[in-house]
Coordinates of C-alpha atoms in Angstrom, one line a residue:
M943 CA 0.0 0.0 0.0
I944 CA 1.3 3.4 -0.9
K945 CA 0.8 6.0 1.8
P946 CA 0.5 9.8 1.1
T947 CA 3.5 12.0 1.9
I948 CA 2.9 14.9 4.3
N949 CA 5.3 17.9 3.7
Y950 CA 5.8 19.7 7.0
I951 CA 6.7 23.4 6.9
N952 CA 10.2 23.9 8.3
K953 CA 9.8 26.3 11.2
S954 CA 12.4 27.9 13.4
E955 CA 12.4 30.4 16.3
E956 CA 15.2 32.9 17.0
L957 CA 15.7 35.2 20.0
I958 CA 17.8 38.3 20.1
S959 CA 18.4 39.1 23.7
S960 CA 21.7 41.1 23.5
F961 CA 21.9 44.3 21.5
S962 CA 25.1 45.6 20.1
G963 CA 25.6 49.0 18.6
Y964 CA 25.7 51.0 15.3
S965 CA 27.3 49.4 12.3
K966 CA 27.1 50.7 8.7
N967 CA 28.7 47.7 7.1
L968 CA 27.0 45.8 4.3
K969 CA 26.6 42.7 6.4
I970 CA 26.3 43.1 10.1
P971 CA 25.3 40.9 13.1
E972 CA 21.5 40.6 13.5
N973 CA 21.7 42.2 16.9
C974 CA 23.4 45.4 15.5
F975 CA 21.7 48.4 13.9
Y976 CA 22.4 49.7 10.4
D977 CA 20.9 53.0 11.3
E978 CA 19.6 54.6 14.5
E979 CA 18.9 57.8 16.3
N980 CA 19.2 58.8 20.0
I981 CA 20.4 55.5 21.2
C982 CA 22.9 54.8 24.0
S983 CA 24.8 51.9 25.6
D984 CA 24.0 52.7 29.3
Y985 CA 22.0 49.6 29.8
S986 CA 23.7 47.3 27.3
P987 CA 23.0 44.5 26.4
V988 CA 19.5 45.9 26.9
F989 CA 18.4 48.3 24.1
S990 CA 17.8 51.9 25.4
P991 CA 17.3 55.4 24.2
R992 CA 19.7 58.0 25.5
N993 CA 18.9 60.0 28.6
K994 CA 17.4 63.5 28.4
R995 CA 19.7 66.5 28.1
A996 CA 19.5 69.7 30.1
V997 CA 19.3 73.0 28.3
F998 CA 20.5 76.1 30.1
N999 CA 19.0 79.5 29.9
V1000 CA 22.1 80.8 28.1
S1001 CA 21.8 81.4 24.4
G1002 CA 22.9 83.9 21.7
K1003 CA 24.2 84.2 18.3
R1004 CA 27.6 85.2 19.7
L1005 CA 28.0 82.4 22.2
H1006 CA 31.5 81.4 21.2
G1007 CA 33.5 80.1 24.2
L1008 CA 33.1 77.4 26.9
F1009 CA 35.6 76.5 29.6
S1010 CA 35.9 74.8 33.0
K1011 CA 37.8 75.8 36.1
S1012 CA 36.2 75.6 39.5
S1013 CA 33.0 76.6 37.7
V1014 CA 31.8 76.6 34.1
G1015 CA 32.3 79.8 32.1
Y1016 CA 31.6 81.0 28.7
I1017 CA 31.9 84.0 26.3
N1018 CA 28.6 85.5 25.1
N1019 CA 28.1 88.6 23.0
G1020 CA 31.7 89.4 23.5
T1021 CA 31.5 89.3 27.4
L1022 CA 33.1 86.7 29.6
Y1023 CA 30.9 85.1 32.3
Y1024 CA 32.4 83.0 35.1
N1025 CA 31.0 81.6 38.3
G1026 CA 27.7 83.5 37.9
A1027 CA 29.5 86.9 37.5
T1028 CA 30.4 89.1 34.5
V1029 CA 34.1 89.9 34.0
S1030 CA 33.3 93.3 32.6
G1031 CA 36.8 94.3 31.8
L1032 CA 37.5 91.5 29.3
T1033 CA 35.7 91.9 26.0
F1034 CA 35.9 89.8 22.9
P1035 CA 34.2 91.8 20.0
D1036 CA 35.5 89.5 17.2
I1037 CA 33.1 86.6 17.2
S1038 CA 34.6 85.1 14.1
E1039 CA 37.6 83.9 16.1
E1040 CA 37.5 80.5 17.7
R1041 CA 38.6 80.9 21.4
K1042 CA 41.1 78.4 22.8
F1043 CA 41.4 78.1 26.6
V1044 CA 44.4 76.9 28.6
S1045 CA 44.3 76.3 32.4
L1046 CA 47.5 77.1 34.3
G1047 CA 47.0 76.9 38.1
A1048 CA 44.4 79.5 39.1
Y1049 CA 44.8 81.3 35.7
L1050 CA 42.7 80.9 32.6
L1051 CA 44.5 81.9 29.4
I1052 CA 42.5 82.8 26.4
F1053 CA 43.9 82.7 22.9
P1054 CA 44.3 84.1 20.3
D1055 CA 43.4 87.2 22.4
K1056 CA 46.5 86.5 24.6
V1057 CA 44.7 87.5 27.8
Y1058 CA 44.6 86.0 31.3
L1059 CA 42.0 85.8 34.1
N1060 CA 42.7 84.9 37.7
T1061 CA 39.7 82.7 38.5
K1062 CA 40.3 83.1 42.2
N1063 CA 40.0 86.9 41.9
I1064 CA 38.2 87.9 38.7
T1065 CA 39.3 91.5 39.1
D1066 CA 42.8 90.3 38.2
Y1067 CA 43.0 90.1 34.4
G1068 CA 44.9 91.6 31.6
S1069 CA 47.1 91.0 28.6
L1070 CA 49.9 88.4 28.5
E1071 CA 51.8 90.8 26.4
A1072 CA 53.2 94.3 27.2
E1073 CA 54.6 97.1 25.1
F1074 CA 55.9 100.5 26.0
E1075 CA 57.0 103.1 23.5
T1076 CA 58.5 106.5 24.3
T1077 CA 57.1 109.5 22.5
Q1078 CA 59.2 111.4 20.1
G1079 CA 61.2 114.0 21.9
T1080 CA 61.3 112.2 25.3
T1081 CA 64.8 111.6 26.5
V1082 CA 66.0 108.0 27.0
S1083 CA 69.4 107.5 28.5
F1084 CA 71.7 104.4 28.4
S1085 CA 74.4 104.2 31.2
L1086 CA 76.8 101.6 32.4
C1087 CA 75.7 100.3 35.8
R1088 CA 76.1 97.7 38.5
S1089 CA 73.5 94.9 39.1
D1090 CA 71.7 97.1 41.6
G1091 CA 71.3 99.9 39.1
S1092 CA 74.0 102.3 40.6
L1093 CA 76.0 103.9 37.9
Y1094 CA 79.7 103.5 37.2
E1095 CA 81.5 106.8 37.2
N1096 CA 84.9 108.0 36.3
Y1097 CA 85.8 105.2 33.9
C1098 CA 87.7 105.5 30.7
F1099 CA 87.7 103.5 27.5
G1100 CA 90.1 102.8 24.7
N1101 CA 92.2 100.2 22.9
T1102 CA 95.0 100.4 25.4
P1103 CA 94.9 100.6 29.2
P1104 CA 95.3 104.0 30.8
E1105 CA 98.8 105.0 32.0
A1106 CA 99.6 105.2 35.8
P1107 CA 96.3 103.6 37.0
K1108 CA 95.3 103.6 40.6
N1109 CA 93.7 100.9 42.6
N1110 CA 90.0 100.2 41.6
D1111 CA 90.3 102.4 38.4
L1112 CA 87.8 101.2 35.7
W1113 CA 88.6 100.8 32.0
V1114 CA 86.4 99.6 29.1
D1115 CA 88.7 97.7 26.8
T1116 CA 87.5 98.4 23.2
S1117 CA 90.2 96.3 21.6
V1118 CA 88.0 93.2 22.0
I1119 CA 84.5 92.5 20.8
P1120 CA 82.4 92.5 22.8
N1121 CA 84.1 95.2 24.8
E1122 CA 85.2 94.3 28.4
L1123 CA 85.0 96.2 31.6
K1124 CA 88.2 95.9 33.7
Q1125 CA 89.2 97.1 37.1
Y1126 CA 92.8 97.7 38.2
S1127 CA 94.3 95.9 41.2
E1128 CA 97.4 97.3 42.8
N1129 CA 98.1 94.0 44.6
T1130 CA 98.5 92.1 41.3
E1131 CA 99.3 95.1 39.2
N1132 CA 96.9 93.8 36.6
W1133 CA 93.6 94.7 35.0
M1134 CA 90.9 92.2 36.2
N1135 CA 87.8 91.5 34.2
I1136 CA 84.4 92.4 35.6
F1137 CA 82.5 89.6 33.8
S1138 CA 78.9 90.7 34.6
T1139 CA 78.2 94.2 33.3
Y1140 CA 74.8 95.9 33.0
V1141 CA 73.2 98.9 31.3
R1142 CA 70.6 101.0 32.8
I1143 CA 67.9 102.4 30.4
S1144 CA 66.1 105.3 32.0
S1145 CA 62.9 107.1 30.9
T1146 CA 59.7 108.1 32.6
N1147 CA 57.4 105.0 33.2
I1148 CA 59.6 102.8 31.0
G1149 CA 59.5 100.0 33.6
K1150 CA 55.9 100.0 34.8
L1151 CA 54.6 97.3 32.5
F1152 CA 57.4 94.8 33.0
N1153 CA 58.9 92.5 35.7
A1154 CA 62.3 91.4 36.6
F1155 CA 63.5 88.5 34.4
D1156 CA 61.0 89.3 31.6
G1157 CA 62.4 88.6 28.1
V1158 CA 61.9 91.7 26.0
K1159 CA 62.7 93.0 22.6
I1160 CA 64.2 96.5 22.3
S1161 CA 63.8 98.4 19.0
G1162 CA 64.5 101.9 17.8
C1163 CA 67.8 102.4 19.7
Q1164 CA 70.3 104.5 17.9
N1165 CA 73.0 102.1 19.0
N1166 CA 72.1 99.0 16.9
E1167 CA 73.7 96.6 19.4
F1168 CA 70.7 97.2 21.7
N1169 CA 68.1 96.4 19.0
N1170 CA 67.8 92.8 20.2
Y1171 CA 66.3 90.5 22.8
F1172 CA 67.3 91.0 26.4
I1173 CA 66.4 89.7 29.9
I1174 CA 65.4 92.4 32.4
Q1175 CA 67.7 91.9 35.4
D1176 CA 65.9 94.5 37.6
K1177 CA 63.5 97.4 37.1
G1178 CA 61.8 100.4 38.6
D1179 CA 59.0 102.5 37.3
D1180 CA 61.4 104.7 35.4
Y1181 CA 64.3 102.4 34.5
L1182 CA 65.2 98.9 33.3
I1183 CA 68.5 97.1 33.8
I1184 CA 69.8 94.7 31.2
S1185 CA 73.0 92.8 30.7
G1186 CA 75.4 94.7 28.4
I1187 CA 78.4 96.9 28.0
L1188 CA 78.9 100.5 27.0
N1189 CA 82.1 102.4 26.1
E1190 CA 80.3 105.6 27.0
S1191 CA 76.8 106.7 28.2
F1192 CA 74.5 108.2 25.6
S1193 CA 70.9 109.5 25.3
Q1194 CA 68.4 109.8 22.5
T1195 CA 65.1 111.6 21.9
E1196 CA 64.0 109.3 19.1
S1197 CA 61.1 106.9 19.9
L1198 CA 62.3 103.7 21.7
K1199 CA 60.1 100.6 22.0
I1200 CA 60.3 97.8 24.7
S1201 CA 58.0 94.8 24.1
R1202 CA 57.2 91.5 25.6
K1203 CA 55.5 89.4 23.0
L1204 CA 54.1 85.8 22.6
P1205 CA 54.7 83.9 19.4
E1206 CA 51.8 83.6 17.0
M1207 CA 50.6 80.0 17.5
D1208 CA 47.9 77.8 16.1
F1209 CA 47.3 75.3 19.0
Y1210 CA 48.0 75.4 22.7
C1211 CA 48.1 73.1 25.8
E1212 CA 49.6 73.0 29.3
S1213 CA 52.1 70.5 30.6
G1214 CA 54.7 70.6 33.4
N1215 CA 53.5 74.1 34.5
R1216 CA 54.3 75.5 31.1
V1217 CA 52.1 76.6 28.2
W1218 CA 53.1 74.9 24.9
G1219 CA 52.2 76.0 21.4
C1220 CA 53.1 75.5 17.8
S1221 CA 53.2 77.6 14.6
S1222 CA 52.5 76.2 11.2
K1223 CA 53.8 79.4 9.5
N1224 CA 57.2 79.0 11.1
N1225 CA 57.1 75.2 11.5
E1226 CA 58.1 75.7 15.2
I1227 CA 57.2 74.5 18.6
Y1228 CA 57.4 76.7 21.7
C1229 CA 56.9 76.7 25.4
S1230 CA 56.7 79.4 28.0
K1231 CA 59.0 80.0 30.9
L1232 CA 58.3 77.7 33.8
G1233 CA 55.2 78.9 35.6
D1234 CA 55.1 82.1 33.6
P1235 CA 52.9 82.2 30.5
K1236 CA 53.9 85.8 29.8
N1237 CA 57.4 85.0 28.9
W1238 CA 58.4 83.1 25.7
N1239 CA 61.9 84.7 25.1
C1240 CA 63.8 83.9 28.2
F1241 CA 67.0 82.0 27.3
M1242 CA 69.3 82.3 30.3
G1243 CA 70.6 78.7 30.2
I1244 CA 68.7 77.7 33.3
A1245 CA 66.0 75.1 34.0
S1246 CA 63.1 77.6 34.0
D1247 CA 63.9 78.9 30.5
S1248 CA 61.4 79.1 27.8
Y1249 CA 62.0 77.0 24.7
A1250 CA 61.7 77.0 20.9
V1251 CA 62.6 74.5 18.2
T1252 CA 62.1 74.2 14.5
V1253 CA 60.8 70.8 13.2
G1254 CA 61.6 69.5 9.7
T1255 CA 58.3 67.7 8.8
D1256 CA 56.1 68.8 6.0
G1257 CA 52.5 70.1 6.4
V1258 CA 50.7 72.2 8.9
F1259 CA 50.1 71.4 12.5
T1260 CA 46.6 70.0 13.2
G1261 CA 46.4 69.7 17.0
A1262 CA 48.2 69.7 20.3
V1263 CA 47.5 67.8 23.6
S1264 CA 49.2 66.9 26.9
Y1265 CA 49.1 63.1 27.4
K1266 CA 50.7 61.0 30.0
G1267 CA 53.2 63.7 30.9
Y1268 CA 54.3 64.3 27.3
V1269 CA 53.3 67.0 24.9
L1270 CA 52.1 65.8 21.5
F1271 CA 52.0 68.1 18.4
F1272 CA 50.1 66.4 15.5
K1273 CA 50.2 66.8 11.8
E1274 CA 48.0 64.7 9.6
N1275 CA 50.8 62.2 8.9
C1276 CA 52.9 62.3 12.1
V1277 CA 53.2 63.3 15.7
H1278 CA 56.0 65.2 17.5
K1279 CA 56.4 63.9 21.0
I1280 CA 58.3 66.1 23.5
Y1281 CA 60.5 64.4 26.1
G1282 CA 62.1 65.9 29.2
F1283 CA 61.3 68.1 32.1
N1284 CA 63.6 71.1 31.5
P1285 CA 65.1 72.6 28.3
P1286 CA 66.7 71.5 26.1
F1287 CA 63.8 69.1 25.5
T1288 CA 64.0 66.2 23.1
V1289 CA 61.6 66.0 20.1
N1290 CA 60.8 62.6 18.8
T1291 CA 58.9 62.3 15.5
S1292 CA 56.7 59.3 14.7
Y1293 CA 55.1 58.9 11.2
I1294 CA 51.7 57.6 12.2
R1295 CA 48.1 58.6 11.5
G1296 CA 47.8 62.1 12.9
V1297 CA 44.9 64.4 13.5
Q1298 CA 42.8 65.3 10.6
K1299 CA 43.0 69.0 9.7
G1300 CA 40.0 70.8 11.3
S1301 CA 39.5 68.1 13.9
E1302 CA 41.9 69.4 16.6
K1303 CA 39.0 69.4 19.1
S1304 CA 38.6 65.7 18.7
L1305 CA 41.7 65.1 20.9
V1306 CA 40.1 63.7 24.1
T1307 CA 41.4 61.3 26.8
V1308 CA 38.9 58.7 28.1
N1309 CA 40.2 57.0 31.1
E1310 CA 43.9 56.5 30.1
T1311 CA 43.5 56.3 26.3
L1312 CA 43.7 59.2 23.9
Y1313 CA 41.1 59.3 21.0
Y1314 CA 41.1 61.5 18.0
K1315 CA 39.8 61.9 14.4
S1316 CA 42.5 60.9 11.9
P1317 CA 42.1 61.4 8.1
N1318 CA 41.0 57.7 8.0
G1319 CA 38.6 57.7 11.0
I1320 CA 38.6 57.6 14.8
V1321 CA 41.6 56.0 16.4
M1322 CA 42.7 55.2 19.9
Y1323 CA 46.3 55.9 20.9
D1324 CA 48.2 55.0 24.0
G1325 CA 51.7 56.3 23.0
G1326 CA 52.5 53.6 20.4
L1327 CA 50.7 53.0 17.2
P1328 CA 47.1 54.3 16.8
I1329 CA 44.4 51.6 16.5
S1330 CA 41.3 52.2 14.4
I1331 CA 37.9 51.9 16.1
F1332 CA 36.1 53.1 12.9
D1333 CA 35.4 49.8 11.2
N1334 CA 31.7 50.1 11.9
F1335 CA 31.4 53.1 9.7
S1336 CA 32.2 51.3 6.5
D1337 CA 33.4 53.8 3.9
D1338 CA 31.4 56.8 5.3
Y1339 CA 33.5 60.0 5.3
Y1340 CA 33.4 62.5 8.2
F1341 CA 35.4 65.6 9.0
N1342 CA 35.5 68.6 11.4
A1343 CA 35.2 66.4 14.5
V1344 CA 34.6 67.9 18.0
A1345 CA 34.7 65.6 21.0
G1346 CA 34.2 65.2 24.8
N1347 CA 34.3 62.4 27.4
F1348 CA 31.6 61.3 29.9
K1349 CA 31.2 58.0 31.9
N1350 CA 33.7 55.9 29.9
K1351 CA 32.4 57.3 26.6
Y1352 CA 33.9 59.2 23.8
Y1353 CA 31.3 61.6 22.4
V1354 CA 32.2 63.0 18.9
C1355 CA 30.2 65.3 16.6
M1356 CA 31.3 65.2 13.0
T1357 CA 30.2 66.5 9.6
N1358 CA 29.3 63.9 7.0
K1359 CA 29.6 64.1 3.2
N1360 CA 26.1 65.6 3.0
N1361 CA 27.3 68.4 5.3
K1362 CA 25.2 67.3 8.2
R1363 CA 26.5 67.4 11.8
I1364 CA 25.9 64.1 13.6
L1365 CA 26.7 63.1 17.2
F1366 CA 28.0 59.6 18.0
N1367 CA 29.2 58.0 21.2
Y1368 CA 31.7 55.2 21.7
D1369 CA 31.5 53.2 24.9
E1370 CA 35.1 52.2 25.7
T1371 CA 34.2 49.5 28.2
K1372 CA 31.7 47.7 25.9
N1373 CA 33.4 48.5 22.5
I1374 CA 30.1 49.8 21.1
W1375 CA 29.2 52.7 18.9
H1376 CA 25.8 54.4 19.0
K1377 CA 24.4 57.3 16.9
E1378 CA 22.5 60.1 18.6
D1379 CA 21.1 62.9 16.5
E1380 CA 21.8 65.6 14.0
I1381 CA 23.1 68.5 16.2
N1382 CA 25.8 71.0 15.4
I1383 CA 28.0 70.9 18.4
K1384 CA 30.7 73.6 18.4
E1385 CA 32.7 72.5 21.5
F1386 CA 32.6 70.3 24.6
V1387 CA 33.9 70.8 28.1
S1388 CA 34.0 68.4 31.1
H1389 CA 33.2 69.7 34.6
N1390 CA 32.5 67.9 37.9
S1391 CA 31.9 64.5 36.1
N1392 CA 29.5 66.1 33.7
L1393 CA 29.8 67.0 30.0
Y1394 CA 28.6 70.4 28.7
F1395 CA 28.5 71.5 25.1
I1396 CA 27.6 74.5 22.9
A1397 CA 25.3 73.6 20.0
E1398 CA 24.0 75.7 17.2
N1399 CA 20.5 75.3 15.8
N1400 CA 20.0 76.1 12.1
N1401 CA 23.0 78.5 12.1
E1402 CA 20.9 80.9 14.2
N1403 CA 21.0 80.4 17.9
K1404 CA 23.6 78.8 20.2
K1405 CA 22.8 77.2 23.5
I1406 CA 24.6 75.4 26.3
Y1407 CA 23.6 71.8 27.0
L1408 CA 24.3 69.1 29.5
I1409 CA 24.8 65.7 27.9
D1410 CA 22.9 63.7 30.6
S1411 CA 20.3 65.4 32.9
K1412 CA 20.1 62.2 35.0
N1413 CA 23.8 62.2 35.9
K1414 CA 24.2 61.8 39.6
Y1415 CA 28.0 62.2 39.8
G1416 CA 27.9 66.0 40.0
N1417 CA 25.6 68.8 40.9
F1418 CA 25.3 70.7 37.6
S1419 CA 22.4 73.0 38.6
G1420 CA 24.7 75.4 40.5
T1421 CA 27.2 75.9 37.7
L1422 CA 25.1 77.8 35.3
S1423 CA 21.9 79.8 35.9
G1424 CA 18.6 78.1 35.2
F1425 CA 18.0 75.0 33.1
N1426 CA 15.2 73.0 31.5
I1427 CA 15.0 69.2 30.9
E1428 CA 14.2 68.5 27.3
N1429 CA 10.9 66.9 26.4
N1430 CA 10.4 63.4 25.2
F1431 CA 12.3 63.0 22.0
P1432 CA 11.9 60.5 19.1
W1433 CA 14.2 57.6 18.7
N1434 CA 14.5 54.8 16.2
F1435 CA 16.6 51.9 15.0
E1436 CA 16.9 50.0 11.8
T1437 CA 18.3 46.5 11.8
G1438 CA 20.6 45.0 9.2
L1439 CA 19.4 42.3 6.8
W1440 CA 17.8 39.4 8.6
G1441 CA 17.9 36.0 6.9
L1442 CA 21.2 36.2 4.9
N1443 CA 22.4 33.1 6.7
L1444 CA 19.4 31.1 5.3
P1445 CA 19.7 30.3 1.6
N1446 CA 16.0 29.6 0.9
K1447 CA 13.0 31.9 0.8
K1448 CA 11.2 32.3 4.1
Y1449 CA 8.2 33.9 5.9
Y1450 CA 8.3 35.8 9.1
S1451 CA 5.1 34.8 10.9
N1452 CA 5.5 36.4 14.3
I1453 CA 7.6 38.9 16.2
T1454 CA 7.4 39.4 20.0
I1455 CA 9.0 42.4 21.6
R1456 CA 9.7 42.2 25.4
A1457 CA 10.4 45.5 27.0
I1458 CA 10.3 47.8 30.0
A1459 CA 8.5 51.1 29.6
V1460 CA 7.2 54.1 31.5
E1461 CA 3.9 55.9 31.1
N1462 CA 3.3 57.7 27.8
S1463 CA 5.8 55.6 25.9
S1464 CA 4.9 54.3 22.5
F1465 CA 6.5 52.8 19.4
S1466 CA 5.7 51.8 15.8
V1467 CA 7.0 48.8 13.9
F1468 CA 7.9 48.8 10.2
F1469 CA 9.3 46.2 7.9
Q1470 CA 11.0 46.1 4.5
Y1471 CA 11.7 42.9 2.5
N1472 CA 14.1 42.1 -0.3
S1473 CA 15.6 45.6 0.0
N1474 CA 12.8 47.2 -2.0
N1475 CA 13.2 50.5 -0.1
N1476 CA 9.5 50.4 0.9
W1477 CA 8.8 50.6 4.6
V1478 CA 5.5 48.9 5.6
K1479 CA 4.0 49.9 8.9
K1480 CA 2.8 46.9 11.0
G1481 CA 1.3 48.8 13.9
E1482 CA 1.6 51.4 16.6
F1483 CA 1.8 50.3 20.3
N1484 CA 1.5 52.0 23.6
F1485 CA 3.7 50.6 26.4
E1486 CA 3.4 51.5 30.0
K1487 CA 4.9 48.5 31.9
T1488 CA 7.1 45.5 31.7
G1489 CA 5.7 42.9 29.4
S1490 CA 5.5 41.6 25.8
I1491 CA 3.9 42.9 22.6
N1492 CA 3.1 40.1 20.2
I1493 CA 3.0 41.3 16.6
P1494 CA 1.5 39.0 13.9
F1495 CA 4.0 39.5 11.2
I1496 CA 3.0 37.7 8.1
T1497 CA 5.4 38.9 5.5
P1498 CA 5.5 38.1 1.8
R1499 CA 7.7 35.2 0.9
C1500 CA 11.1 36.8 0.8
D1501 CA 14.9 36.2 0.8
H1502 CA 15.7 38.7 3.5
L1503 CA 14.0 41.3 5.8
K1504 CA 14.8 44.2 8.0
I1505 CA 12.7 46.0 10.5
K1506 CA 12.6 49.5 11.9
I1507 CA 11.2 50.6 15.2
E1508 CA 10.4 54.3 15.9
G1509 CA 9.5 55.3 19.4
I1510 CA 9.1 58.1 21.9
G1511 CA 9.5 57.9 25.7
D1512 CA 11.7 55.7 27.9
I1513 CA 11.4 52.2 26.6
K1514 CA 14.0 49.5 27.2
I1515 CA 13.8 46.5 24.9
L1516 CA 14.9 43.3 26.6
S1517 CA 14.5 40.9 23.6
I1518 CA 13.1 40.4 20.1
F1519 CA 11.6 37.0 19.5
R1520 CA 10.8 35.9 15.9
K1521 CA 9.3 32.9 14.1
I1522 CA 10.5 32.0 10.7
E1523 CA 8.8 29.6 8.2
K1524 CA 11.4 28.3 5.7
G1525 CA 10.3 27.8 2.1
S1526 CA 11.9 26.5 -1.1
E1527 CA 14.7 28.0 -3.1
K1528 CA 12.3 29.7 -5.5

């Protein structure tokens, strides 16, 4: 007897209970997301939207500076605000300039304006540079003097020593260059060199702006030997003392200029109680005098000297940072690493992936690892070779990166090829990327275990935000006046292609989503099959408690499928369960 054959439908069940992050690759794990918005890894492996941000009552088209000391400060409409007070004496009318801030002890240094603010006493502020120029017709006198400023008198000069000298007579020997001051000793019957000689420059108020041991440049002197750089050995309001030698005193009424200047630099950082900077124009690296950001031309051969060096690599500098006790100056194809504690420092050059031009603000340390945007993507660097963490972005191109760190995460806002600014975050401990939203972030600053940022909306208005209003590690409410918590925001995710590991056609007959939600939360489910670019809505669901939503999901017979979930409110998805009915090859 021949019995009929019953063909059973091959069914399978699959559960996704651990969610990974963002991945833009062609083939991705089925628990990853090909696209997403406003997602975070805080509860990973549970899927969760990001926490709400706080928005402070500080906004304006001219909001162009954000910094952290003992409080958060900012520049708005050309005025500096710090610790709830206005620093009325410091103004920044040029809003086209990007401000760079360097912290040195209690002082905040602001570039390229080259000004300082004592954050312990906000009435103490001013320029890092100083310049004094005598008016035409004002007398300026140059005289040979001792270290205390007292003048030498009754000395002679010439190529040969004076005849019949007496004990302690003085003679300037002009037969040698530089000239030498000598004193006669009756005991030895010889002229003895006075090795340290000084010149006193006297004029009304000439010394008021300067300090002892400032490195200054003199220009306009009728004796060209003094048109150079000098160290001020001592000073009074009406005089300066410098190292030098004169064969005779002289005066002039022509204008004389004394200036203490900083180099023109592109990037800045602090390390070892010095301020460091670099110049692409001169291809040079500089550092200030130890503990003194006003002096960059002090070269006395001592440990506290300032420092300058020319490097031989091609290209412009693209960023600078202090990392693990070293100073790093980046170009796109290399990094210059500064070794040593005192000058002369050692400069070591490594030809590695450097910082992408325009992404100098991407240099951020998370825990003990440095992250930055290189020309080929985001990399992590611990002092050796950089390691890419950008594989999940496929061949997407980004530039002009700005970054900050918060709770083991590297937050980075970048511009894509369509000129849209997008915020991403990378969780270092979980090795997971997530995409947040399109927001034009100008700069980040960390303060009291919080992360603040300035963002611009539609090129019109700038506001200060806090990345996570639920953060319990620091009291952010007291740092800036007034804030609001943002309203519920939309979030979504789009899976990769499901079913690529099964060669035959198949049906998806059921999907069950198990989640935790709060009141007024909802989401909608869409599906797309065979990459037809047509999203079909399967339903909208309100979710107010822990439980499951069962979605009858009879799809057309297809090769592959992907789903998209769009939601609003605080929903945490624990798992996605799906039933698949396998079909034939055709």
